[in-house]
Short mmCIF file of C-alpha atoms and ligand atoms in Angstrom, two decimals:
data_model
loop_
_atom_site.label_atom_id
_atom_site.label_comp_id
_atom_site.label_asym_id
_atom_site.label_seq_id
_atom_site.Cartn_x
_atom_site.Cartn_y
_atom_site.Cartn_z
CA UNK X 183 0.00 0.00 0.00
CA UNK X 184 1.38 3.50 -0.96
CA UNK X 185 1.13 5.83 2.07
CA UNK X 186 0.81 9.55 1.61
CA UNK X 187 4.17 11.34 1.78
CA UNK X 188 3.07 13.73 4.88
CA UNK X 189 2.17 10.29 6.66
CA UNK X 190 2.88 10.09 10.74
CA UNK X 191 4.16 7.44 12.55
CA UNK X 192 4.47 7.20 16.39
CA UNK X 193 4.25 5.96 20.18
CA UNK X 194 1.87 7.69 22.19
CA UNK X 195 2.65 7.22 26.49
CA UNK X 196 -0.80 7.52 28.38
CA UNK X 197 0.56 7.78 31.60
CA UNK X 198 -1.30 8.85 35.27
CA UNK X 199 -1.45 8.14 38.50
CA UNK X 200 -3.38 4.85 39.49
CA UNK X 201 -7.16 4.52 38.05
CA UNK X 202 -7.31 7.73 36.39
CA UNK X 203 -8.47 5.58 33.30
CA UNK X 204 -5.69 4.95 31.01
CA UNK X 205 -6.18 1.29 29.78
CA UNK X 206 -9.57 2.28 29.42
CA UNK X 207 -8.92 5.11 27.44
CA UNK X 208 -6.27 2.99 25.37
CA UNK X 209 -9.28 0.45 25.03
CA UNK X 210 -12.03 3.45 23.37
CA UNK X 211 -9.14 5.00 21.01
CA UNK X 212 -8.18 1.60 19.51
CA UNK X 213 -11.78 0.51 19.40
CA UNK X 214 -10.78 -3.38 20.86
CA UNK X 215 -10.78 -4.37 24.53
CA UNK X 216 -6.74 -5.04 24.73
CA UNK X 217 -6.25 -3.73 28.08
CA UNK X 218 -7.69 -4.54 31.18
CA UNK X 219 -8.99 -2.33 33.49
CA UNK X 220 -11.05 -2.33 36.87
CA UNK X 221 -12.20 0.76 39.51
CA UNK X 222 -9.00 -1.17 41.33
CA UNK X 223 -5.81 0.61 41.74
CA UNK X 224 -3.01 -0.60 39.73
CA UNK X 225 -4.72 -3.13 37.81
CA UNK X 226 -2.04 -2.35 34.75
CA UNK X 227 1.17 -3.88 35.54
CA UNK X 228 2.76 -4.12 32.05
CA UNK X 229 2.69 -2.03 29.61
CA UNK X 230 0.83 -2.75 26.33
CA UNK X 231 0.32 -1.18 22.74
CA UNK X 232 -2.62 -0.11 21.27
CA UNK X 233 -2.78 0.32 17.31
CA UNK X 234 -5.00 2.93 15.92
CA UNK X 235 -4.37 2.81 11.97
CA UNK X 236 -6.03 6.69 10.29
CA UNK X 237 -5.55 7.47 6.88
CA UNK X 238 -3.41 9.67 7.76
CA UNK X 239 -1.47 8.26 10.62
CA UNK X 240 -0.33 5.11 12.76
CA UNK X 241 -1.02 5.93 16.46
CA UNK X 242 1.11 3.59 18.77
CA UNK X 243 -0.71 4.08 22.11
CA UNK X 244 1.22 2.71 25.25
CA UNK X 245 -1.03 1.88 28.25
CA UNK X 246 1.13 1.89 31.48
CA UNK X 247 1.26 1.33 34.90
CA UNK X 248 -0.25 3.94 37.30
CA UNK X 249 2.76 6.11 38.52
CA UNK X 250 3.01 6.75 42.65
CA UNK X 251 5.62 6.78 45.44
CA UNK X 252 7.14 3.17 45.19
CA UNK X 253 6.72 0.73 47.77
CA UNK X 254 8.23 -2.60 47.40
CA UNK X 255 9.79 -4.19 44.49
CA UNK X 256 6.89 -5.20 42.53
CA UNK X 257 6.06 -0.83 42.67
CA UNK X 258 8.85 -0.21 41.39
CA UNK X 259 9.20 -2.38 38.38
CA UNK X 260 6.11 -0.85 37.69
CA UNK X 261 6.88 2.87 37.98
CA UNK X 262 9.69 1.63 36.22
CA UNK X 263 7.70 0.60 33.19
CA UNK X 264 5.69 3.61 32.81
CA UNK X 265 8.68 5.78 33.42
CA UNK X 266 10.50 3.61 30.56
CA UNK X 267 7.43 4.35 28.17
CA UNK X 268 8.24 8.30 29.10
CA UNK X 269 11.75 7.58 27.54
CA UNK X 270 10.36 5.67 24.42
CA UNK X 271 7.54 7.76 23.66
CA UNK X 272 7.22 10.63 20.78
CA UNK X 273 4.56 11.70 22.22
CA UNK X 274 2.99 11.68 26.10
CA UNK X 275 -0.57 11.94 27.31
CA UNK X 276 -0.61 12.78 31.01
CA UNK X 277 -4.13 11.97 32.35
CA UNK X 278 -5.45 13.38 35.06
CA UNK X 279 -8.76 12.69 36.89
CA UNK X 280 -9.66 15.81 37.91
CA UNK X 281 -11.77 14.97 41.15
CA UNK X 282 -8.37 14.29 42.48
CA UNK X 283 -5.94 15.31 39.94
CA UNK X 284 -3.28 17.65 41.35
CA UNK X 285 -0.90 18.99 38.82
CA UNK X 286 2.27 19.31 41.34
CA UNK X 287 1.73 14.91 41.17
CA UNK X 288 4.84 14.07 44.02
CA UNK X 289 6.33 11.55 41.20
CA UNK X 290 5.16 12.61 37.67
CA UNK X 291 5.33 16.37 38.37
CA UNK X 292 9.19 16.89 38.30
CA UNK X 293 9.86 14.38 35.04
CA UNK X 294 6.52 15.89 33.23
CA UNK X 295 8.08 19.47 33.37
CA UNK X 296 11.40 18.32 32.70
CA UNK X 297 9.97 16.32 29.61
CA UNK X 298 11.67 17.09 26.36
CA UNK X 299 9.25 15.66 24.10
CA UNK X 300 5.44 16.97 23.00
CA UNK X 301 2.93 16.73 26.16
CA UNK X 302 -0.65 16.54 26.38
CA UNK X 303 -2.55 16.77 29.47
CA UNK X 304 -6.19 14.97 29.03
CA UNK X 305 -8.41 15.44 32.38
CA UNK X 306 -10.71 12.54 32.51
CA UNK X 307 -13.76 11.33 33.53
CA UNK X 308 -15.31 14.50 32.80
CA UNK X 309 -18.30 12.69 32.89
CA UNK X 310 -18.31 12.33 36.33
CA UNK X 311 -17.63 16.44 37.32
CA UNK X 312 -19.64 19.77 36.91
CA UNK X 313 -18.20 21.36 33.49
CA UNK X 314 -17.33 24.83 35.97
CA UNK X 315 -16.02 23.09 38.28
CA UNK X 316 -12.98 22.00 35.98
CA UNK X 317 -11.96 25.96 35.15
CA UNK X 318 -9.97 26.74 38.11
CA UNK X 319 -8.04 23.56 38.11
CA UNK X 320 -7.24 23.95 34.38
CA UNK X 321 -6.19 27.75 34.78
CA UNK X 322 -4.09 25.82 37.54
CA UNK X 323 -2.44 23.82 34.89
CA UNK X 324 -1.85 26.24 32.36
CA UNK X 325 -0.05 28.37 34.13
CA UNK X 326 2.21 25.64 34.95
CA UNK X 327 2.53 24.28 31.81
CA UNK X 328 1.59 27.24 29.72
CA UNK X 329 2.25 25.97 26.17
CA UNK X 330 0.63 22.42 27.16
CA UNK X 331 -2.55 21.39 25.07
CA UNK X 332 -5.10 20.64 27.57
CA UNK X 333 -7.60 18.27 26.42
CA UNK X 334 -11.25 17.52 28.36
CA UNK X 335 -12.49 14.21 28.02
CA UNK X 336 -14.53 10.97 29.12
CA UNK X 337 -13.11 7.71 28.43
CA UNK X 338 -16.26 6.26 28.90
CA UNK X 339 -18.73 8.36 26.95
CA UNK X 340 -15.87 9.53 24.32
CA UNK X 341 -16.33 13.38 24.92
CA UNK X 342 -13.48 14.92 23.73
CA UNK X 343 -11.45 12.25 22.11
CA UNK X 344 -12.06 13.15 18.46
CA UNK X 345 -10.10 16.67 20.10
CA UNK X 346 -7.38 14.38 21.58
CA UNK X 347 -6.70 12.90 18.65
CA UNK X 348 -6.47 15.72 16.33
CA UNK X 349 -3.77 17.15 19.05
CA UNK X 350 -1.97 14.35 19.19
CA UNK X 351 -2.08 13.69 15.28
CA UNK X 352 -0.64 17.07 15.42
CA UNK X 353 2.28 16.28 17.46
CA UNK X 354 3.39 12.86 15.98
CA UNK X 355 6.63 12.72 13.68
CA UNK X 356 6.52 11.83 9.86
CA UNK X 357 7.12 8.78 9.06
CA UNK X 358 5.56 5.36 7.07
CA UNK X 359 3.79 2.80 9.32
CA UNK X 360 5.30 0.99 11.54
CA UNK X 361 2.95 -2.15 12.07
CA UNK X 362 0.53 -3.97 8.80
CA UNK X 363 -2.88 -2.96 9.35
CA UNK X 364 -4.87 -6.19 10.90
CA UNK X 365 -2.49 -5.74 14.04
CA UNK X 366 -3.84 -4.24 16.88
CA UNK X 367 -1.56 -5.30 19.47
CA UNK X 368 2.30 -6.22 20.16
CA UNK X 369 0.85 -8.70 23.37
CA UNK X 370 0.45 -12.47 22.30
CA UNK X 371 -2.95 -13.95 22.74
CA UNK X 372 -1.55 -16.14 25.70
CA UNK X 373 -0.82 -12.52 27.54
CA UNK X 374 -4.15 -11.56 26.59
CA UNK X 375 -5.93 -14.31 27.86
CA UNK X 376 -3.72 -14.65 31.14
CA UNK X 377 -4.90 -10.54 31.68
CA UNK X 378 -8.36 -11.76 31.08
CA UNK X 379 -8.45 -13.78 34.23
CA UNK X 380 -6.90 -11.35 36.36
CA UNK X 381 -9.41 -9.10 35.36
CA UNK X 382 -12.13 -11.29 36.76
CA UNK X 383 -10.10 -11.81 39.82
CA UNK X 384 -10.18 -8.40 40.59
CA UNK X 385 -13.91 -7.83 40.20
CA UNK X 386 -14.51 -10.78 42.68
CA UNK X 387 -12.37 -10.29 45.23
CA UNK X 388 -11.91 -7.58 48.07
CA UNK X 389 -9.58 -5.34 48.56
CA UNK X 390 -6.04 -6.51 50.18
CA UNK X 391 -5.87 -9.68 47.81
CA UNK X 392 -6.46 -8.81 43.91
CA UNK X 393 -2.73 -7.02 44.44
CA UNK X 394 -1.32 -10.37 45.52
CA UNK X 395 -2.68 -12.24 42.52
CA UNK X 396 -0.84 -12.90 39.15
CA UNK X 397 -1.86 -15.41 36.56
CA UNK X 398 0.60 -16.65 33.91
CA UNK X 399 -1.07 -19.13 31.19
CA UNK X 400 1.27 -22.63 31.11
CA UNK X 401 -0.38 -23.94 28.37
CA UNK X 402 -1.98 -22.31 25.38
CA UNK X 403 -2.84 -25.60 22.88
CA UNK X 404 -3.72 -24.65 19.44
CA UNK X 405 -3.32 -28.07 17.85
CA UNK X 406 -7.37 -28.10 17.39
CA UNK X 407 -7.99 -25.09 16.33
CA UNK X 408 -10.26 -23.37 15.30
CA UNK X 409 -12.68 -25.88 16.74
CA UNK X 410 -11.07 -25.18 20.21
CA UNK X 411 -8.42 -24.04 22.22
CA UNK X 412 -6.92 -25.61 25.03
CA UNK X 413 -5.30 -23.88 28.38
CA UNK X 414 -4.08 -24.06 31.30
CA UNK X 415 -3.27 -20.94 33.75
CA UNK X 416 -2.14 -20.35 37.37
CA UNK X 417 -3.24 -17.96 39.46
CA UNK X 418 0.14 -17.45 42.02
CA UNK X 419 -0.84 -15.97 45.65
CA UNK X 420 1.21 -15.34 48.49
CA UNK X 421 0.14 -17.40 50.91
CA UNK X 422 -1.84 -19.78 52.05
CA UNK X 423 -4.93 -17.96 53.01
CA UNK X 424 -5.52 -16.47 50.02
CA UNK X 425 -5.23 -19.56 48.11
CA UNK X 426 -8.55 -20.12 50.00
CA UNK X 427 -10.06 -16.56 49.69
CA UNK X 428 -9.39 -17.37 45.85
CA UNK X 429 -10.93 -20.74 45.76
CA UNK X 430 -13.50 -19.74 47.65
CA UNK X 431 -16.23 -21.70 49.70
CA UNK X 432 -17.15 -24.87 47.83
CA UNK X 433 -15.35 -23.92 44.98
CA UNK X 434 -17.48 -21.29 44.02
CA UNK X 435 -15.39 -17.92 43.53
CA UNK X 436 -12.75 -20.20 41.21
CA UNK X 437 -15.43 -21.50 39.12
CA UNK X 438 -17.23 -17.94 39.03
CA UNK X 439 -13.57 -16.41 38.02
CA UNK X 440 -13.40 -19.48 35.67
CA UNK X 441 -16.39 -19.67 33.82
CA UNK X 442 -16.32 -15.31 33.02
CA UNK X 443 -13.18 -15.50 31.92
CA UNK X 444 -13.42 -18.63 29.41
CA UNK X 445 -16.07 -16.64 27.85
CA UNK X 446 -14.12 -13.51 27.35
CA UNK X 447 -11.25 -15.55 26.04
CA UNK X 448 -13.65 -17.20 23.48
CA UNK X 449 -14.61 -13.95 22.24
CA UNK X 450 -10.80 -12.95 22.12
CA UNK X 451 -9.88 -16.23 20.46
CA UNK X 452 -13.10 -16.32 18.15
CA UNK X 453 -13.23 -20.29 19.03
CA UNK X 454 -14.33 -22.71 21.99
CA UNK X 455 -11.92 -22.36 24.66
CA UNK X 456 -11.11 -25.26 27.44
CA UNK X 457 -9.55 -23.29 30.69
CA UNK X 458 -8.12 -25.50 33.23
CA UNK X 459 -7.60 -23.57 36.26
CA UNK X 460 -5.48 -23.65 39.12
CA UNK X 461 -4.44 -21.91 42.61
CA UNK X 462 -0.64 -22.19 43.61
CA UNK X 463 1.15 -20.39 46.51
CA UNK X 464 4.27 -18.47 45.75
CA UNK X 465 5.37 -17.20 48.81
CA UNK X 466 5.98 -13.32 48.90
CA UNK X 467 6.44 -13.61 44.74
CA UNK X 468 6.10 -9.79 45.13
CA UNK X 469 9.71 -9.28 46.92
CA UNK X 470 11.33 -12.10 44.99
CA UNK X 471 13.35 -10.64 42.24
CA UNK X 472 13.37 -14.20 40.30
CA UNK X 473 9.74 -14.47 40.71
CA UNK X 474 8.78 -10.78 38.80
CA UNK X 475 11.50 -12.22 36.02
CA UNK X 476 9.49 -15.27 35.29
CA UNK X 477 6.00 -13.23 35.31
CA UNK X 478 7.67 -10.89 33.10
CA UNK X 479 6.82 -8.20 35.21
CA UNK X 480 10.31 -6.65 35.62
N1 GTP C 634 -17.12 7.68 34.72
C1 GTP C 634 -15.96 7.39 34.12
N2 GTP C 634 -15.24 6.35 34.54
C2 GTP C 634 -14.08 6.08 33.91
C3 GTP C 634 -13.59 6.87 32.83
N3 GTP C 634 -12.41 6.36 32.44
C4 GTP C 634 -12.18 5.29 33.23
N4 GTP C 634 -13.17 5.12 34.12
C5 GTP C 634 -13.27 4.09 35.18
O1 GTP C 634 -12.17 4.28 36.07
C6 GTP C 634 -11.71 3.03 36.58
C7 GTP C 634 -10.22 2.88 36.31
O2 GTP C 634 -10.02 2.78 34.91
P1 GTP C 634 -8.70 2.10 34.31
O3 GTP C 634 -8.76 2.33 32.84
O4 GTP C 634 -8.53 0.71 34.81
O5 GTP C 634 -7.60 3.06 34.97
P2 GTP C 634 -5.99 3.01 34.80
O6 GTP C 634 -5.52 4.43 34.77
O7 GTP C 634 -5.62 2.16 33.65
O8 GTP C 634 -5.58 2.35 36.18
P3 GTP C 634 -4.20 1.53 36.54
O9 GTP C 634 -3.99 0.47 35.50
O10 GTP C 634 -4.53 0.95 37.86
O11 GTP C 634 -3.11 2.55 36.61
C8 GTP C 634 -12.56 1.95 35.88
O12 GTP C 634 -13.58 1.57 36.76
C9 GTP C 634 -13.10 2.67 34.66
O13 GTP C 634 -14.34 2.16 34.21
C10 GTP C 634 -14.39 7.99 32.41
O14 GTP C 634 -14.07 8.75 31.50
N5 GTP C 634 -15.55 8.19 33.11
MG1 MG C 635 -4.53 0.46 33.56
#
């Protein structure tokens, strides 16, 4: 395919502070549910693209994790990520949520205004907030960042993101297409799928455990498809305990997780999917260096 000479080519960062709705915003722009999200903090943990093909443009959207003040190793191979997505990006989208957003953000502040390449801020959820009420806290960002596009919008309802992308279109370098146009993704199906469970996880279960759960899929058998598709995950815990919580009574939160997730997968897959599911404990796999390796997680 020819592409027109003034074609653009780049990576767009969307990076925030926990929950401000970045994967979900990834997930609206591309127009695919690649991402995972949940009203959960720091339900990203690695980064993903997103590939919006224009006419005019290939838009390489990075979802990351939610930036704070690390605590523990697992927080910090996540700040890590997003902060590595800052390096690779031509472009960043800082979203804020403005119910909460503060622009002088303790981590993301002092790189953001030290940023060399083309920001945009995007306050989110906009949706969710009186229209006035949104004026003094944007004054209070322009005058920090005076020549900073500021961008309302609603990741949910799409207000505002046909704006977004125009600025960001804008912004991006020349250059041919990086990526043939059926691909939406650089993540594997088996990454998909293993995200897919830990989404369900984290809608069923409180609030102290969901952070201690990872999933990795151990099997992903494709020899009969596309009649079916065979796998086998593991969702790791911490300890003991919450290899019960997980299980749950009879069974029954397992099989919940199990049977939610097969069907998503089956929609991912576009075949019949067999999940075989099962609970180990990896003791404290959040402080064990070896342990984030394997996950791929650092
Ligand atoms: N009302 C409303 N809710 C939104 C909007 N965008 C995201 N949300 C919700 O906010 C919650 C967090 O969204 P995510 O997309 O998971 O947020 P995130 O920034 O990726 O979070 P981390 O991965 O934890 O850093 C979810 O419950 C979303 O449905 C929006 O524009 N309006
Ligand atoms: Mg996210």
């Amino acid at each position: 395919m020819t592409q027109p000479p003034d074609f653009k080519c780049g990576a767009v960062a969307l990076i925030g502070f926990p929950n401000v709705g970045k994967s979900t915003l990834l997930n609206r722009l591309v127009g695919e549910k690649l991402a995972i999200t949940s009203p959960k903090p720091q339900t990203t943990r690695q980064s993903l693209l997103g590939i919006l093909h224009l006419p005019q443009a290939q838009l390489l959207f990075l979802d990351t994790p939610g930036v704070l003040e690390p605590a523990g190793p697992l927080n910090a191979a996540l700040v890590r990520g997003a902060m590595s997505a800052l390096a690779e990006a031509d472009v960043v989208v800082w979203l804020v949520d403005p119910r909460a957003g503060q622009p002088e953000d303790r981590v993301l502040y002092p790189e953001l205004r030290r940023l060399s390449r083309p920001l945009i801020i995007a306050l989110n959820k906009i949706d969710l907030v009186d229209k006035r009420a949104l004026l003094p806290l944007m004054a209070r960002f322009h005058e920090l960042f005076p020549r900073t596009p500021l961008v309302p919008v609603s990741a949910l309802t799409g207000e505002g993101l046909a704006a977004l992308l125009e600025e960001i279109v804008r912004l991006l370098p020349q250059g041919p297409p990086l990526y043939p146009e059926d691909q939406v993704t650089d993540r594997t199906e088996r990454f998909l799928a293993a995200e897919l469970i830990r989404q369900r996880l984290l809608h069923h279960l409180g609030e102290e455990v969901p952070h201690a759960v990872a999933v990795a899929v151990e099997e992903f058998d494709e020899r009969e498809r596309p009649r079916l598709v065979r796998l086998r995950a593991v969702v790791f815990v911490e300890k003991e305990s919450q290899k019960g919580i997980v299980i749950g009574k009879q069974g029954r939160l397992l099989k919940a997780v199990g049977q939610e997730a097969r069907t998503e997968i089956e929609a991912l897959l576009g075949c019949r999917v067999f999940l075989d599911l099962w609970v180990k404990v990896w003791k404290n796999w959040r402080r064990d260096p070896r342990a984030l390796r394997q996950l791929g997680l650092s």
